[in-house]
Coordinates of C-alpha atoms and ligand atoms in Angstrom, one line a residue:
X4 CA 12.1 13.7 21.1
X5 CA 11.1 13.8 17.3
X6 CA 7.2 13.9 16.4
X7 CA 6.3 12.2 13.3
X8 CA 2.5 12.3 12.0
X9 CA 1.9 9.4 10.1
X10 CA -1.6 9.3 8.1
X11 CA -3.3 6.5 7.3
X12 CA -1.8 4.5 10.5
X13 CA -5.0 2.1 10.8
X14 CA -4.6 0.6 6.8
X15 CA -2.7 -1.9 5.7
X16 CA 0.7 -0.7 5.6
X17 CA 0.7 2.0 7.6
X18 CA -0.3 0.2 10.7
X19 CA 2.5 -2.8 9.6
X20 CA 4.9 0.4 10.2
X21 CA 3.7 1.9 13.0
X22 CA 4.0 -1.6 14.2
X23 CA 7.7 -2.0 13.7
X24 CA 8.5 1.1 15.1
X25 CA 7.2 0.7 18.6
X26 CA 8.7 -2.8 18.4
X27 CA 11.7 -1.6 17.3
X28 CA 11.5 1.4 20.5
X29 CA 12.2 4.2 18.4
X30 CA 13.1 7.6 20.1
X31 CA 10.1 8.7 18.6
X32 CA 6.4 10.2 19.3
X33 CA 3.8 9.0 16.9
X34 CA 0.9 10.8 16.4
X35 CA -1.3 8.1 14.2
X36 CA -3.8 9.9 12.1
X37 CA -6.9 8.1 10.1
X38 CA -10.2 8.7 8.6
X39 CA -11.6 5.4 9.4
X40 CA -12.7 4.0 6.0
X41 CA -13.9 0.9 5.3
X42 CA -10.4 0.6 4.6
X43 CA -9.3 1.5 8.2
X44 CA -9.3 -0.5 11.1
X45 CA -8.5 0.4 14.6
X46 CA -8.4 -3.7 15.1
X47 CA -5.0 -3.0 13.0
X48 CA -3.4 -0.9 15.5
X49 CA -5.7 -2.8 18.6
X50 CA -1.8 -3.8 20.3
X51 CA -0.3 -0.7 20.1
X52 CA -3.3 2.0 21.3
X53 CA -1.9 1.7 24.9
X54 CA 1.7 2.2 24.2
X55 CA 2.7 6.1 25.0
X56 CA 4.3 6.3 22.5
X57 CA 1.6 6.4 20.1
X58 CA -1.5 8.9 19.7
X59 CA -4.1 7.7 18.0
X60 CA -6.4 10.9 16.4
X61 CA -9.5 9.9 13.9
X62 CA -9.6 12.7 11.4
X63 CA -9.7 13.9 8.1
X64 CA -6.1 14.4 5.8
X65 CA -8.3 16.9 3.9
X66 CA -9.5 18.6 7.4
X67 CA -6.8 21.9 7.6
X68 CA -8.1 23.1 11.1
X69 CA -7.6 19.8 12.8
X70 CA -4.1 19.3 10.7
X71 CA -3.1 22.8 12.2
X72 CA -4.3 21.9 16.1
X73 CA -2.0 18.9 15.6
X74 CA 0.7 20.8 15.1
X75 CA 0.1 23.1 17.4
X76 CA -0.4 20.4 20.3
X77 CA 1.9 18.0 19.3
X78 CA 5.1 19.9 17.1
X79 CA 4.9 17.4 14.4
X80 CA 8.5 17.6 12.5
X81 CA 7.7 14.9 10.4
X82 CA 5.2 13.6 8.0
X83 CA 4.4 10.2 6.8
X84 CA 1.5 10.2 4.3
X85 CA -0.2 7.0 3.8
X86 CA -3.4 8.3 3.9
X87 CA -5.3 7.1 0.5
X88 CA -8.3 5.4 -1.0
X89 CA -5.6 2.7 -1.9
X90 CA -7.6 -0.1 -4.3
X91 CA -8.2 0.3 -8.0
X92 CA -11.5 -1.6 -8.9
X93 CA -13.2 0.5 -6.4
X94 CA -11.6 3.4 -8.6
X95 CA -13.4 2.3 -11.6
X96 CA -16.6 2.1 -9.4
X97 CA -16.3 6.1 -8.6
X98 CA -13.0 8.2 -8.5
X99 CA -14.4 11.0 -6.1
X100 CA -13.3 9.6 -2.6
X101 CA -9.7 9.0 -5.0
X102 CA -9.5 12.5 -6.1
X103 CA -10.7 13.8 -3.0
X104 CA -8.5 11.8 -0.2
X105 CA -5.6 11.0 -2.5
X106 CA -5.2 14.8 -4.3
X107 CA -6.9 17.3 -2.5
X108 CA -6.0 15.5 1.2
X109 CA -2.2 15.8 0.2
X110 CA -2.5 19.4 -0.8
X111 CA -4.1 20.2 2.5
X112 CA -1.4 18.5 4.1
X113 CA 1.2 19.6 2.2
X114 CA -0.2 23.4 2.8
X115 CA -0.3 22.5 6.6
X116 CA 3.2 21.3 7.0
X117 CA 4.5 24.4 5.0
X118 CA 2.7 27.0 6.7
X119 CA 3.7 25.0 10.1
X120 CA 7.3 24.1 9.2
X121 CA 8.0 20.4 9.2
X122 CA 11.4 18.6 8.8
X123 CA 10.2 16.0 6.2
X124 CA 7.7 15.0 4.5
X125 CA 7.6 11.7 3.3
X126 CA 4.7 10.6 0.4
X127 CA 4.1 7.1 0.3
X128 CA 3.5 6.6 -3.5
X129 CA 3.2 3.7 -6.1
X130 CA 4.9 2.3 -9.1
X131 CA 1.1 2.7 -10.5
X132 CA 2.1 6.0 -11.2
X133 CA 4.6 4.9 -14.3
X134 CA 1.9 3.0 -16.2
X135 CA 2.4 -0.7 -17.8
X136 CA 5.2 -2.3 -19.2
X137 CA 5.2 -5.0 -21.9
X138 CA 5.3 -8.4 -20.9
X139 CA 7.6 -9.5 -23.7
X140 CA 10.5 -7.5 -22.7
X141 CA 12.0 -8.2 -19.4
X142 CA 14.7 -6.2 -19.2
X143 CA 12.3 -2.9 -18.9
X144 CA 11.9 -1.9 -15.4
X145 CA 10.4 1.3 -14.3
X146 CA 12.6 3.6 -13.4
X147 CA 12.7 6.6 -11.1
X148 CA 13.3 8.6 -14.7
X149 CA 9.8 7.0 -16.0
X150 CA 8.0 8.9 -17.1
X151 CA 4.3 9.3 -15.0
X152 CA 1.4 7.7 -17.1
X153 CA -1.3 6.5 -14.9
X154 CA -3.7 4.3 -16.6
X155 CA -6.5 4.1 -13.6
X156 CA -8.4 6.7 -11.5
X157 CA -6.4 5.7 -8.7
X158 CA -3.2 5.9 -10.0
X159 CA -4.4 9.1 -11.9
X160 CA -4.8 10.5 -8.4
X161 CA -1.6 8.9 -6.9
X162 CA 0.7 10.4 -9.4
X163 CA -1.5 13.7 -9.4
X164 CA -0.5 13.7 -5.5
X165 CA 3.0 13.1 -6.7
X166 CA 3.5 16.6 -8.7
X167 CA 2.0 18.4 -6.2
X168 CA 4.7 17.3 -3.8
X169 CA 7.7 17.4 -6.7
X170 CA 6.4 21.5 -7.1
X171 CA 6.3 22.1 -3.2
X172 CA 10.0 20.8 -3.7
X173 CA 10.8 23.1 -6.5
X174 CA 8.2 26.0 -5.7
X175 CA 8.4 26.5 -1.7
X176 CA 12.0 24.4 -0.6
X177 CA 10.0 21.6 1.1
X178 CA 11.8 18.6 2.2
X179 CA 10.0 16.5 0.0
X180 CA 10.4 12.7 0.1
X181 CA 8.4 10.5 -2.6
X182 CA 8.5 6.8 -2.4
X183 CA 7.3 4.3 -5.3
X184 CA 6.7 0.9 -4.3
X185 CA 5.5 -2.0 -6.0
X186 CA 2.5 -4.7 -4.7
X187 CA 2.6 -5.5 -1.1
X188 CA 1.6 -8.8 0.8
X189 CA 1.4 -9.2 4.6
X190 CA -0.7 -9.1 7.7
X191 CA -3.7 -6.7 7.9
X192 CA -4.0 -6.5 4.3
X193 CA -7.9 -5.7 3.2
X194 CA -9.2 -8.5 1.7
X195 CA -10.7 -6.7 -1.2
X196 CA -6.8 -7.1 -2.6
X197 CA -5.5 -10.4 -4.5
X198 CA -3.8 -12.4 -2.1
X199 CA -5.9 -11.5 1.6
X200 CA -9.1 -12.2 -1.1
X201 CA -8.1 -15.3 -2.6
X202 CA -7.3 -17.0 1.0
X203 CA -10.0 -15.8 2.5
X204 CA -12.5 -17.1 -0.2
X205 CA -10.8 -20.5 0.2
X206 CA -10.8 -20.9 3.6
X207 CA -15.0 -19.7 3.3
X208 CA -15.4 -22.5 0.5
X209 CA -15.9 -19.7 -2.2
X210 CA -13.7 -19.8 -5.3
X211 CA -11.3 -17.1 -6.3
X212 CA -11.8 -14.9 -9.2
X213 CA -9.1 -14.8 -11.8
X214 CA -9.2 -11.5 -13.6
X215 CA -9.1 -12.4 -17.8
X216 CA -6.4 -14.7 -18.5
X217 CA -4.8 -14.1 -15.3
X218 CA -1.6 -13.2 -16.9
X219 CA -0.8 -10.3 -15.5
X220 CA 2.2 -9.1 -13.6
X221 CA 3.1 -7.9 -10.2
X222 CA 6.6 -7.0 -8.2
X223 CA 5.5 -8.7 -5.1
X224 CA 7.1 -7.3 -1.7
X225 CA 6.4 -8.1 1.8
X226 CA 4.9 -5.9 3.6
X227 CA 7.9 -5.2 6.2
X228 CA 10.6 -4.8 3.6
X229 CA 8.1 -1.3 2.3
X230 CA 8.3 -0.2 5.8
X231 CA 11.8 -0.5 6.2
X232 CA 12.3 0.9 2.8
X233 CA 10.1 4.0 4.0
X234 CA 12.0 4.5 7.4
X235 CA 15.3 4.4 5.7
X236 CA 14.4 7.3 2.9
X237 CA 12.3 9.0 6.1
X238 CA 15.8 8.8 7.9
X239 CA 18.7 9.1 4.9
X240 CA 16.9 10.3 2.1
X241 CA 17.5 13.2 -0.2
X242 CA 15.3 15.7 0.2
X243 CA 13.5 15.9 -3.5
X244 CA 14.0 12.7 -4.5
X245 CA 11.8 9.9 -5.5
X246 CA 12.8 6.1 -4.3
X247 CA 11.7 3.2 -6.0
X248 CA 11.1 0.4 -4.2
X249 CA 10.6 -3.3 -5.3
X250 CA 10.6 -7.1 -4.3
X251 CA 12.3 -7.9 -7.2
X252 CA 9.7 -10.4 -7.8
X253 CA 7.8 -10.6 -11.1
X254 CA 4.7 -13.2 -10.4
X255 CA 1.9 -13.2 -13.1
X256 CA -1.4 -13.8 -11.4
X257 CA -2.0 -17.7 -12.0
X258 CA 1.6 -18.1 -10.3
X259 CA -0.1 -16.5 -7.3
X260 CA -2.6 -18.4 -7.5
X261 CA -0.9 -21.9 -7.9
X262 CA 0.9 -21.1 -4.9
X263 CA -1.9 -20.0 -2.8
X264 CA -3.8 -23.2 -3.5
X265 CA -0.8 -25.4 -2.8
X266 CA -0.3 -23.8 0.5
X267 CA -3.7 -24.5 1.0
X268 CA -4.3 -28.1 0.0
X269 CA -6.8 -26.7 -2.7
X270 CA -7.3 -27.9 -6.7
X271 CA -7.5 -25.5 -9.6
X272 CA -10.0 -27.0 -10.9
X273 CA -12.4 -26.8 -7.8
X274 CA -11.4 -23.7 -6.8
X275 CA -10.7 -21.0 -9.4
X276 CA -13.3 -19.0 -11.8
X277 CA -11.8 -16.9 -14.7
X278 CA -13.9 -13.4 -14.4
X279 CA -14.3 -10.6 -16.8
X280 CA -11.3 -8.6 -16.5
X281 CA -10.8 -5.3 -14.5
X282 CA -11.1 -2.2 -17.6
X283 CA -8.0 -0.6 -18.6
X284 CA -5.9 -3.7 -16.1
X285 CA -2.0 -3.0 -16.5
X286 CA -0.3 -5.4 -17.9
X287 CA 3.0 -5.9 -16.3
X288 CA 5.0 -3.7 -13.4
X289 CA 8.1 -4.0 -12.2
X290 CA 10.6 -1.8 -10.1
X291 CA 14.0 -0.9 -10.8
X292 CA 14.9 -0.4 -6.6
X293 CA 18.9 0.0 -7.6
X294 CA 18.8 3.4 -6.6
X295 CA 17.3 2.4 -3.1
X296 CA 20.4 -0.1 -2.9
X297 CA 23.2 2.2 -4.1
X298 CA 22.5 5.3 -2.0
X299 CA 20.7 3.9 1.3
X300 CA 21.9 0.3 1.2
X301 CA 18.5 -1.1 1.4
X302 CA 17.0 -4.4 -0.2
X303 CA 14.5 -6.6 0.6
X304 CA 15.2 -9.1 3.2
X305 CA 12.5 -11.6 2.7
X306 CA 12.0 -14.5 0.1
X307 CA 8.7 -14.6 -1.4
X308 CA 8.3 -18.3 -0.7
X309 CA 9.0 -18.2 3.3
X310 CA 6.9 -14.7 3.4
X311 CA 3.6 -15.7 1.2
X312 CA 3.9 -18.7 3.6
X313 CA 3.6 -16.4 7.4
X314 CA 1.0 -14.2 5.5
X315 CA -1.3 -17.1 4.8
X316 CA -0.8 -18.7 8.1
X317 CA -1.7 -14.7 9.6
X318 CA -5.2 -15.3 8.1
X319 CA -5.4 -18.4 9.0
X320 CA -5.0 -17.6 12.8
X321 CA -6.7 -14.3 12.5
X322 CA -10.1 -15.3 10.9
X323 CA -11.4 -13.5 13.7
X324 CA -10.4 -10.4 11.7
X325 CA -11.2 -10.7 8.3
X326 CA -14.5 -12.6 8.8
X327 CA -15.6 -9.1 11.2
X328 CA -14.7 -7.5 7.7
X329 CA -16.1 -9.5 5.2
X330 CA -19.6 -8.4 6.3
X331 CA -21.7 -4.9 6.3
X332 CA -20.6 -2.6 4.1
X333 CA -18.5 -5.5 2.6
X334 CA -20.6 -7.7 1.2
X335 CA -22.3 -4.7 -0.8
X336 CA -18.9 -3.8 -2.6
X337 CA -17.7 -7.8 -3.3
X338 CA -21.8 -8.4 -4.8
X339 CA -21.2 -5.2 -6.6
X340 CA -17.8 -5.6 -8.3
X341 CA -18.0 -9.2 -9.0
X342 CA -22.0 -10.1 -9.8
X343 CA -21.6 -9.2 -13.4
X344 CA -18.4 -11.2 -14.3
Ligands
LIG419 P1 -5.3 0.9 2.9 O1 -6.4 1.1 2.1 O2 -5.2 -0.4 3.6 O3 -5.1 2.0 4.0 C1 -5.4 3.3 3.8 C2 -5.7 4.0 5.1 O4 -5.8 5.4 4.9 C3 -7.0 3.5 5.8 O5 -6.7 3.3 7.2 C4 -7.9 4.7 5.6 O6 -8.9 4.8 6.7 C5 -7.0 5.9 5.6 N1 -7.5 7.1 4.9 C6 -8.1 7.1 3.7 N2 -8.5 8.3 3.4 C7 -8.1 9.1 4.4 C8 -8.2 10.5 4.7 N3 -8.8 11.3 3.8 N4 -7.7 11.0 5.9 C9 -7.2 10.1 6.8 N5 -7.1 8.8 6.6 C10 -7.5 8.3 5.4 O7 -4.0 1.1 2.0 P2 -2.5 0.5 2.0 O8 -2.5 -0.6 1.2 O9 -2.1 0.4 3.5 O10 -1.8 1.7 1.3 C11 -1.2 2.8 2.1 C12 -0.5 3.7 1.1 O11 0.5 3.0 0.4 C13 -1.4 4.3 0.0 O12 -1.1 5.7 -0.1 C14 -1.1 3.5 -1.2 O13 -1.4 4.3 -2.4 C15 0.3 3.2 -1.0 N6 0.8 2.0 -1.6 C16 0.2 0.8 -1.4 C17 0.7 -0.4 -2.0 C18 0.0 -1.8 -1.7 O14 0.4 -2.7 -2.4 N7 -0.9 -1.9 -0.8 C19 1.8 -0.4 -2.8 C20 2.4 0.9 -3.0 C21 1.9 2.0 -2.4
LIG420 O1 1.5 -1.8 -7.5 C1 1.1 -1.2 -6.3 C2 -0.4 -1.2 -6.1 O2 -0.7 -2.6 -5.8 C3 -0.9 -0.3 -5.0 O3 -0.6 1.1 -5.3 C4 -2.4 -0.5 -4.8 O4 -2.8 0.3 -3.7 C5 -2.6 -1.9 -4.5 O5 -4.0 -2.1 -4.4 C6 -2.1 -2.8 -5.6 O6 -2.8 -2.6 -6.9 P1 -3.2 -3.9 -7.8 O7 -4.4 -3.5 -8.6 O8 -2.0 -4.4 -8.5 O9 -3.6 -4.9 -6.6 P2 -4.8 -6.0 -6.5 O10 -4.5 -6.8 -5.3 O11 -6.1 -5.3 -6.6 O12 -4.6 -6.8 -7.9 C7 -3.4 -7.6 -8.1 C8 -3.6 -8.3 -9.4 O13 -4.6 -9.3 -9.3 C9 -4.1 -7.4 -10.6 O14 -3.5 -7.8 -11.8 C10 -5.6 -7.7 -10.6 C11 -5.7 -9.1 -10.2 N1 -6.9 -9.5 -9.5 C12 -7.3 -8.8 -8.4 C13 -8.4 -9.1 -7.7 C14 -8.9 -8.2 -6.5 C15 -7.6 -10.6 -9.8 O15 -7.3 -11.4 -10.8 N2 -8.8 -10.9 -9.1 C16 -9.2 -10.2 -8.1 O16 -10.3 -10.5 -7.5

């Protein structure tokens, strides 16, 4: 039976896919690996801890030794790396957990699974990693021939992650996979990020904080059609390739926002406060995924307007979650980003 190590299992995303592949019963052993941030959340994974198919391990990406006994124990063949400081304002706050998780933790791992020997490994990047594109012309798309120009300490740090993977390709033969993917919505998202942030602040009473003219644009995808997108390269992808992968779904932020506060019976009026804008915020992104369609076959399966729909009524019948994590350490980080704007 296959082994795949997949980092950052308790976040956002990560736990979505370890999710969908025990539901799916995969012939596959998982050992899920995580730090246990703020960011991470055993809560995530709460359903899946007893299944035997999944190992749960709290640890360090950036911890070689404990990397190495992995191996050793389990005979990983596989790697999934989500593991990342993942959100940008907190970026701006400080960039050493960014540099730290997001570069030097894939070098570790990348050193690890060479020395070891692994089968794939599959880097779960961003289209941050390309920059911003102008609003006024459409028909630009970020391409997987884009070239990298991160604007943020996070993305600085994503796309820094990104050659070191590309050289273990060219340098050492690796079986290098690099996937790019656009903004995500779904179920266990942190509610530090847009959507999760402005549903939970409506359903508390609070308003929702509208970064400068809130005309900035996002690809939108739901959360399942990324982890499809990443088992599909992880299964049929070229070995030193990078995938983009999109919603095809260019929403500027008040759109969002107008939406959100339909769904949720709430005015603009009464509920939104234009904020100071986030330094050196990108513009517009959005994802050319063709080559995702023309080689694997994949596409998103969801419409935006069904999926924002389930994600909002997730929070609205999990508030048992997010209030547990809009506390503590919380509440020191939301005072802290958004007191002065
Ligand atoms: P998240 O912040 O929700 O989860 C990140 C997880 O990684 C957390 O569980 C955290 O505890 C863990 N982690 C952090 N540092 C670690 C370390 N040093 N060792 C082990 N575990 C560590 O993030 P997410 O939104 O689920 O993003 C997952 C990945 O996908 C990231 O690499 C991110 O850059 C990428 N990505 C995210 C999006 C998005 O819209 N959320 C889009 C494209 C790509
Ligand atoms: O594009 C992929 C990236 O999407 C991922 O790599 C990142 O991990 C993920 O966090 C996300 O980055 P963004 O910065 O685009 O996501 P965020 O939810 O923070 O912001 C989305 C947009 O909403 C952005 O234009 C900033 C704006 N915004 C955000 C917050 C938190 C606001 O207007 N107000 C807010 O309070």
């Amino acid at each position: 039976m296959r082994t795949i190590l997949v980092t950052g299992a308790a976040g956002f995303i990560g736990s979505n896919f370890v999710r969908m592949l025990v539901s799916r019963g995969v012939d596959a052993r998982l050992v899920a690996l995580d730090k246990l941030t703020y960011a991470g959340n055993l809560a995530n994974i709460a359903d899946l801890i007893d299944d035997e198919r999944l190992i749960f391990v709290r640890g360090d990406i950036c911890d070689a030794e404990l990397l190495s006994g992995l191996w050793d124990k389990h005979g990983i063949g596989e790697v999934v790396n989500f593991a990342a400081e993942s959100h940008v304002d907190r970026s701006i706050m400080g960039s050493g957990p960014f540099v730290s998780s997001n570069v030097v933790g894939t070098q570790v791992l990348l050193d690890v699974a060479r020395n070891k020997g692994v089968n794939r490994f599959l880097q779960v990047s961003t289209d941050e990693v390309y920059g911003t594109l102008p609003e006024d012309k459409p028909e630009i798309k970020f391409t997987e021939q884009t070239p990298l120009a991160p604007n943020s300490p996070y993305s600085a740090s994503k796309a820094a992650a990104d050659c070191l993977v590309r050289s273990y390709f060219h340098t050492f033969h690796m079986p290098v996979l690099t996937t790019r993917c656009s903004n995500n919505y779904g179920p266990y998202q942190f509610p530090e990020k847009l959507i999760p942030l402005f549903v939970t602040n409506l359903m508390e009473g609070k308003k929702v904080p509208l970064y400068g003219d809130g005309l900035n644009v996002r690809d939108w995808l739901y959360v399942e059609d990324h982890c499809e997108a990443i088992w599909t390269v992880l299964e049929r992808g070229r070995p030193g390739e990078v995938y983009n992968i999109g919603g095809n779904n260019e929403l500027n932020n008040r759109r969002i926002t107008e939406v959100i506060l339909r769904e949720m019976g709430k005015s603009w009026d009464e509920s939104v406060q234009y904020v100071k804008d986030r330094p050196g915020h990108d513009r517009r992104y959005a994802i050319d995924a063709s080559k995702m369609q023309r080689e694997l076959g994949w596409a998103p399966r969801h419409r935006f307007e069904e999926a924002i729909r389930t994600t909002i009524r997730w929070y609205i019948e999990n508030q048992a979650w997010w209030r547990a994590i809009k506390s503590g350490e919380y509440l020191k980080y939301y005072q802290q980003q958004y007191a002065s704007r």
